[in-house]
PDB file of C-alpha atoms in Angstrom:
ATOM      1  CA  MET N   1     100.297  81.145  96.940  1.00 35.00           C
ATOM      2  CA  VAL N   2     102.005  77.759  96.727  1.00 42.00           C
ATOM      3  CA  SER N   3     100.303  74.877  98.476  1.00 41.00           C
ATOM      4  CA  GLY N   4     100.803  71.157  98.197  1.00 48.00           C
ATOM      5  CA  GLY N   5     103.507  68.658  98.965  1.00 50.00           C
ATOM      6  CA  VAL N   6     107.217  68.765  98.166  1.00 50.00           C
ATOM      7  CA  GLN N   7     109.577  65.876  98.768  1.00 48.00           C
ATOM      8  CA  HIS N   8     113.176  66.316  97.823  1.00 43.00           C
ATOM      9  CA  GLY N   9     116.488  64.610  97.876  1.00 41.00           C
ATOM     10  CA  GLY N  10     118.428  67.768  97.083  1.00 38.00           C
ATOM     11  CA  MET N  11     117.903  71.422  97.754  1.00 33.00           C
ATOM     12  CA  ALA N  12     114.558  73.187  97.593  1.00 36.00           C
ATOM     13  CA  ARG N  13     114.028  76.851  98.243  1.00 35.00           C
ATOM     14  CA  THR N  14     110.624  78.394  97.686  1.00 39.00           C
ATOM     15  CA  GLY N  15     108.463  81.144  99.075  1.00 40.00           C
ATOM     16  CA  THR N  16     104.757  81.639  99.507  1.00 41.00           C
ATOM     17  CA  GLY N  17     103.804  83.133  96.202  1.00 50.00           C
ATOM     18  CA  ALA N  18     107.128  84.787  95.348  1.00 61.00           C
ATOM     19  CA  GLY N  19     109.962  82.418  94.588  1.00 70.00           C
ATOM     20  CA  GLY N  20     112.042  84.251  92.012  1.00 78.00           C
ATOM     21  CA  GLY N  21     115.327  82.416  91.516  1.00 86.00           C
ATOM     22  CA  ALA N  22     114.095  79.372  93.462  1.00 91.00           C
ATOM     23  CA  ARG N  23     115.945  76.086  92.933  1.00 95.00           C
ATOM     24  CA  LEU N  24     114.228  72.707  93.017  1.00 94.00           C
ATOM     25  CA  MET N  25     116.565  69.760  92.549  1.00 96.00           C
ATOM     26  CA  ASP N  26     115.670  66.066  92.773  1.00 97.00           C
ATOM     27  CA  CYS N  27     112.162  66.913  93.949  1.00 95.00           C
ATOM     28  CA  ALA N  28     108.755  65.310  93.703  1.00 96.00           C
ATOM     29  CA  VAL N  29     106.140  68.065  93.830  1.00 96.00           C
ATOM     30  CA  THR N  30     102.570  66.780  94.090  1.00 97.00           C
ATOM     31  CA  GLY N  31      99.207  68.540  93.995  1.00 96.00           C
ATOM     32  CA  CYS N  32     100.455  72.124  94.296  1.00 94.00           C
ATOM     33  CA  ALA N  33      98.219  75.106  93.601  1.00 95.00           C
ATOM     34  CA  LEU N  34     100.263  77.776  91.830  1.00 93.00           C
ATOM     35  CA  ASP N  35      97.691  80.544  91.320  1.00 95.00           C
ATOM     36  CA  GLY N  36      99.622  83.767  90.719  1.00 94.00           C
ATOM     37  CA  THR N  37     102.888  82.268  91.947  1.00 94.00           C
ATOM     38  CA  ARG N  38     105.994  84.146  90.809  1.00 94.00           C
ATOM     39  CA  LEU N  39     108.864  81.770  90.082  1.00 94.00           C
ATOM     40  CA  ARG N  40     110.718  83.932  87.570  1.00 96.00           C
ATOM     41  CA  LYS N  41     114.212  82.589  86.773  1.00 97.00           C
ATOM     42  CA  ALA N  42     113.591  79.478  88.879  1.00 96.00           C
ATOM     43  CA  ARG N  43     115.684  76.367  88.208  1.00 97.00           C
ATOM     44  CA  VAL N  44     113.881  73.031  88.324  1.00 97.00           C
ATOM     45  CA  LEU N  45     116.239  70.093  87.814  1.00 98.00           C
ATOM     46  CA  ASP N  46     115.771  66.301  87.914  1.00 98.00           C
ATOM     47  CA  SER N  47     112.251  66.609  89.315  1.00 98.00           C
ATOM     48  CA  VAL N  48     108.738  65.242  88.861  1.00 98.00           C
ATOM     49  CA  LEU N  49     105.863  67.729  89.112  1.00 98.00           C
ATOM     50  CA  THR N  50     102.507  65.975  89.435  1.00 98.00           C
ATOM     51  CA  GLY N  51      99.044  67.508  89.493  1.00 98.00           C
ATOM     52  CA  LEU N  52     100.102  71.159  89.366  1.00 97.00           C
ATOM     53  CA  ARG N  53      97.177  73.531  88.994  1.00 97.00           C
ATOM     54  CA  GLY N  54      96.774  77.253  88.804  1.00 96.00           C
ATOM     55  CA  VAL N  55      96.224  80.388  86.811  1.00 97.00           C
ATOM     56  CA  GLY N  56      98.826  83.033  86.013  1.00 96.00           C
ATOM     57  CA  THR N  57     101.923  81.170  87.168  1.00 96.00           C
ATOM     58  CA  ASP N  58     105.044  83.184  86.282  1.00 97.00           C
ATOM     59  CA  LEU N  59     107.982  80.976  85.270  1.00 97.00           C
ATOM     60  CA  ALA N  60     109.503  83.509  82.877  1.00 98.00           C
ATOM     61  CA  GLU N  61     113.175  82.850  82.119  1.00 98.00           C
ATOM     62  CA  ALA N  62     113.079  79.678  84.226  1.00 98.00           C
ATOM     63  CA  THR N  63     115.167  76.588  83.494  1.00 98.00           C
ATOM     64  CA  LEU N  64     113.531  73.143  83.512  1.00 98.00           C
ATOM     65  CA  ARG N  65     115.994  70.321  82.896  1.00 98.00           C
ATOM     66  CA  ASP N  66     115.280  66.587  83.198  1.00 98.00           C
ATOM     67  CA  VAL N  67     111.752  67.311  84.435  1.00 98.00           C
ATOM     68  CA  GLU N  68     108.437  65.461  84.114  1.00 98.00           C
ATOM     69  CA  VAL N  69     105.228  67.498  84.355  1.00 98.00           C
ATOM     70  CA  LEU N  70     102.324  65.110  84.890  1.00 98.00           C
ATOM     71  CA  GLU N  71      98.579  65.864  84.746  1.00 98.00           C
ATOM     72  CA  ALA N  72      98.966  69.654  85.058  1.00 98.00           C
ATOM     73  CA  ARG N  73      95.896  71.921  84.872  1.00 98.00           C
ATOM     74  CA  LEU N  74      97.294  75.385  84.175  1.00 98.00           C
ATOM     75  CA  GLY N  75      95.996  78.574  82.603  1.00 98.00           C
ATOM     76  CA  GLY N  76      98.068  81.517  81.438  1.00 97.00           C
ATOM     77  CA  ALA N  77     101.400  80.000  82.486  1.00 97.00           C
ATOM     78  CA  GLN N  78     104.215  82.402  81.605  1.00 98.00           C
ATOM     79  CA  LEU N  79     107.364  80.602  80.439  1.00 98.00           C
ATOM     80  CA  TYR N  80     108.607  83.214  78.013  1.00 98.00           C
ATOM     81  CA  GLY N  81     112.379  83.202  77.683  1.00 98.00           C
ATOM     82  CA  ALA N  82     112.511  79.870  79.547  1.00 98.00           C
ATOM     83  CA  VAL N  83     114.846  76.978  78.772  1.00 98.00           C
ATOM     84  CA  LEU N  84     113.291  73.496  78.676  1.00 98.00           C
ATOM     85  CA  GLU N  85     115.690  70.583  78.167  1.00 98.00           C
ATOM     86  CA  ARG N  86     114.729  66.928  78.383  1.00 98.00           C
ATOM     87  CA  VAL N  87     111.231  67.767  79.613  1.00 98.00           C
ATOM     88  CA  VAL N  88     108.146  65.554  79.326  1.00 98.00           C
ATOM     89  CA  VAL N  89     104.683  67.088  79.695  1.00 98.00           C
ATOM     90  CA  ARG N  90     102.268  64.178  80.049  1.00 98.00           C
ATOM     91  CA  GLY N  91      98.494  64.427  80.459  1.00 98.00           C
ATOM     92  CA  GLY N  92      96.501  67.376  81.715  1.00 98.00           C
ATOM     93  CA  LYS N  93      95.493  70.615  80.042  1.00 98.00           C
ATOM     94  CA  ILE N  94      97.382  73.881  79.671  1.00 98.00           C
ATOM     95  CA  ASP N  95      95.551  76.942  78.349  1.00 98.00           C
ATOM     96  CA  TYR N  96      97.356  80.004  76.965  1.00 98.00           C
ATOM     97  CA  LEU N  97     100.886  78.684  77.547  1.00 98.00           C
ATOM     98  CA  ASN N  98     103.338  81.501  76.808  1.00 98.00           C
ATOM     99  CA  LEU N  99     106.620  80.081  75.483  1.00 98.00           C
ATOM    100  CA  ARG N 100     107.629  83.180  73.506  1.00 98.00           C
ATOM    101  CA  GLN N 101     111.399  83.394  72.997  1.00 98.00           C
ATOM    102  CA  ALA N 102     111.823  80.113  74.909  1.00 98.00           C
ATOM    103  CA  ARG N 103     114.298  77.380  73.983  1.00 98.00           C
ATOM    104  CA  LEU N 104     112.938  73.831  73.920  1.00 98.00           C
ATOM    105  CA  ARG N 105     115.324  70.934  73.340  1.00 98.00           C
ATOM    106  CA  ASP N 106     114.383  67.246  73.630  1.00 98.00           C
ATOM    107  CA  VAL N 107     110.864  68.033  74.853  1.00 98.00           C
ATOM    108  CA  VAL N 108     107.858  65.707  74.537  1.00 98.00           C
ATOM    109  CA  PHE N 109     104.222  66.770  74.900  1.00 98.00           C
ATOM    110  CA  GLU N 110     102.265  63.551  75.403  1.00 98.00           C
ATOM    111  CA  GLY N 111      98.557  62.949  75.929  1.00 98.00           C
ATOM    112  CA  CYS N 112      97.886  66.543  76.897  1.00 98.00           C
ATOM    113  CA  VAL N 113      95.713  69.382  75.601  1.00 98.00           C
ATOM    114  CA  LEU N 114      97.433  72.652  74.704  1.00 98.00           C
ATOM    115  CA  VAL N 115      95.003  75.498  74.008  1.00 98.00           C
ATOM    116  CA  GLU N 116      96.479  78.543  72.243  1.00 98.00           C
ATOM    117  CA  PRO N 117     100.130  77.826  73.059  1.00 98.00           C
ATOM    118  CA  ASP N 118     102.378  80.706  71.988  1.00 98.00           C
ATOM    119  CA  PHE N 119     105.734  79.610  70.552  1.00 98.00           C
ATOM    120  CA  GLY N 120     106.412  83.050  69.031  1.00 98.00           C
ATOM    121  CA  GLY N 121     110.141  83.555  68.502  1.00 98.00           C
ATOM    122  CA  ALA N 122     110.921  80.293  70.303  1.00 98.00           C
ATOM    123  CA  ARG N 123     113.559  77.778  69.238  1.00 98.00           C
ATOM    124  CA  LEU N 124     112.271  74.195  69.179  1.00 98.00           C
ATOM    125  CA  GLU N 125     114.785  71.402  68.653  1.00 98.00           C
ATOM    126  CA  ARG N 126     113.853  67.727  68.796  1.00 98.00           C
ATOM    127  CA  VAL N 127     110.359  68.442  70.125  1.00 98.00           C
ATOM    128  CA  GLU N 128     107.638  65.810  69.756  1.00 98.00           C
ATOM    129  CA  PHE N 129     103.865  65.958  70.121  1.00 98.00           C
ATOM    130  CA  VAL N 130     102.361  62.518  70.909  1.00 98.00           C
ATOM    131  CA  ASP N 131      98.620  61.833  71.281  1.00 98.00           C
ATOM    132  CA  CYS N 132      97.931  65.443  72.243  1.00 97.00           C
ATOM    133  CA  ALA N 133      95.638  68.182  71.007  1.00 98.00           C
ATOM    134  CA  VAL N 134      97.336  71.395  69.904  1.00 98.00           C
ATOM    135  CA  ARG N 135      94.700  74.074  69.381  1.00 98.00           C
ATOM    136  CA  SER N 136      95.363  77.479  67.799  1.00 97.00           C
ATOM    137  CA  ALA N 137      99.145  77.362  68.217  1.00 98.00           C
ATOM    138  CA  ASP N 138     101.188  80.425  67.268  1.00 98.00           C
ATOM    139  CA  PHE N 139     104.600  79.767  65.697  1.00 98.00           C
ATOM    140  CA  THR N 140     105.233  83.343  64.537  1.00 97.00           C
ATOM    141  CA  ALA N 141     109.005  83.933  64.181  1.00 98.00           C
ATOM    142  CA  ALA N 142     109.737  80.493  65.697  1.00 98.00           C
ATOM    143  CA  THR N 143     112.651  78.330  64.558  1.00 98.00           C
ATOM    144  CA  LEU N 144     112.002  74.588  64.330  1.00 98.00           C
ATOM    145  CA  SER N 145     114.486  71.763  63.962  1.00 98.00           C
ATOM    146  CA  ASP N 146     113.455  68.098  64.071  1.00 98.00           C
ATOM    147  CA  VAL N 147     109.978  68.905  65.418  1.00 98.00           C
ATOM    148  CA  ASP N 148     107.555  65.994  65.033  1.00 98.00           C
ATOM    149  CA  LEU N 149     103.911  67.049  64.897  1.00 98.00           C
ATOM    150  CA  ARG N 150     102.647  63.798  63.342  1.00 98.00           C
ATOM    151  CA  GLY N 151     101.464  62.395  66.675  1.00 97.00           C
ATOM    152  CA  ALA N 152      99.196  65.356  67.443  1.00 98.00           C
ATOM    153  CA  VAL N 153      95.624  64.063  67.308  1.00 97.00           C
ATOM    154  CA  GLU N 154      94.488  67.633  66.694  1.00 97.00           C
ATOM    155  CA  LEU N 155      96.676  70.314  65.140  1.00 97.00           C
ATOM    156  CA  GLY N 156      95.477  73.885  64.734  1.00 96.00           C
ATOM    157  CA  ILE N 157      97.833  76.676  63.709  1.00 96.00           C
ATOM    158  CA  ALA N 158      96.645  80.234  64.372  1.00 95.00           C
ATOM    159  CA  GLY N 159      99.805  82.006  63.260  1.00 94.00           C
ATOM    160  CA  GLY N 160     103.252  81.386  61.868  1.00 95.00           C
ATOM    161  CA  VAL N 161     102.349  78.474  59.604  1.00 94.00           C
ATOM    162  CA  GLY N 162     105.150  79.674  57.333  1.00 91.00           C
ATOM    163  CA  ARG N 163     107.621  78.944  60.149  1.00 94.00           C
ATOM    164  CA  LEU N 164     106.932  75.190  60.144  1.00 95.00           C
ATOM    165  CA  SER N 165     110.093  74.527  58.133  1.00 94.00           C
ATOM    166  CA  GLY N 166     112.013  71.954  60.178  1.00 95.00           C
ATOM    167  CA  ALA N 167     108.842  70.170  61.279  1.00 97.00           C
ATOM    168  CA  VAL N 168     107.359  66.919  60.051  1.00 97.00           C
ATOM    169  CA  ILE N 169     103.591  66.502  59.705  1.00 97.00           C
ATOM    170  CA  SER N 170     101.391  63.696  58.436  1.00 96.00           C
ATOM    171  CA  ALA N 171      99.597  63.687  55.082  1.00 95.00           C
ATOM    172  CA  ALA N 172      96.249  64.083  56.880  1.00 95.00           C
ATOM    173  CA  GLN N 173      97.590  67.097  58.810  1.00 95.00           C
ATOM    174  CA  LEU N 174      98.789  68.616  55.544  1.00 94.00           C
ATOM    175  CA  LEU N 175      95.268  68.378  54.149  1.00 93.00           C
ATOM    176  CA  ASP N 176      93.836  69.943  57.323  1.00 93.00           C
ATOM    177  CA  LEU N 177      96.366  72.785  57.149  1.00 93.00           C
ATOM    178  CA  ALA N 178      95.942  73.347  53.386  1.00 91.00           C
ATOM    179  CA  PRO N 179      93.602  76.369  53.767  1.00 90.00           C
ATOM    180  CA  VAL N 180      95.971  78.038  56.242  1.00 90.00           C
ATOM    181  CA  LEU N 181      98.991  77.303  54.036  1.00 90.00           C
ATOM    182  CA  ALA N 182      97.192  78.621  50.957  1.00 90.00           C
ATOM    183  CA  GLY N 183      96.312  81.791  52.836  1.00 88.00           C
ATOM    184  CA  GLU N 184      99.916  82.221  53.977  1.00 87.00           C
ATOM    185  CA  LEU N 185     101.137  81.873  50.386  1.00 86.00           C
ATOM    186  CA  GLY N 186      98.434  84.153  48.991  1.00 91.00           C
ATOM    187  CA  ILE N 187      96.869  81.357  46.973  1.00 92.00           C
ATOM    188  CA  ARG N 188      93.173  81.736  46.183  1.00 90.00           C
ATOM    189  CA  VAL N 189      91.311  78.420  46.099  1.00 87.00           C
ATOM    190  CA  GLU N 190      88.076  78.313  44.105  1.00 89.00           C
ATOM    191  CA  GLY N 191      85.697  75.545  43.091  1.00 83.00           C
TER     192      GLY N 191
END
């Protein structure tokens, strides 16, 4: 069920709970509850989404271009196979974000908390993490290019640490990740 306010300067087409293929262009969406909402293959363009909240939102294979997501509180959001271009996610908390097989280009995660985000098989290009906590991230089979993790105030990698080629991390993050990297390389550390 979708509830909240939508203001738009372009076209908006949504349903109540099922909005597959919906298009939101030049919209300001504020305070919407997206529990169980199905927006598979939706296109969200040139929009600002503020205060979204919900569990189990399905945005699989959606396109988000020139979008700001502000102060979201989401759990189990499904964005697998999605395309995110020029997207800023600022503030809020997103648990169990599924970005498997997604393509992220020119994306910034800023001041937010990401708990167990799944980037498995995703392509990340020019993605930056600024003042955010990234907990138990999975990068299995991901491809990274110009990904800046240095600004993450907390960086935990649960899987795919060997796929971090193409990312830049700080010296302190390297020390924190040393046990995971050693394990990935089969290095035994003693003493």
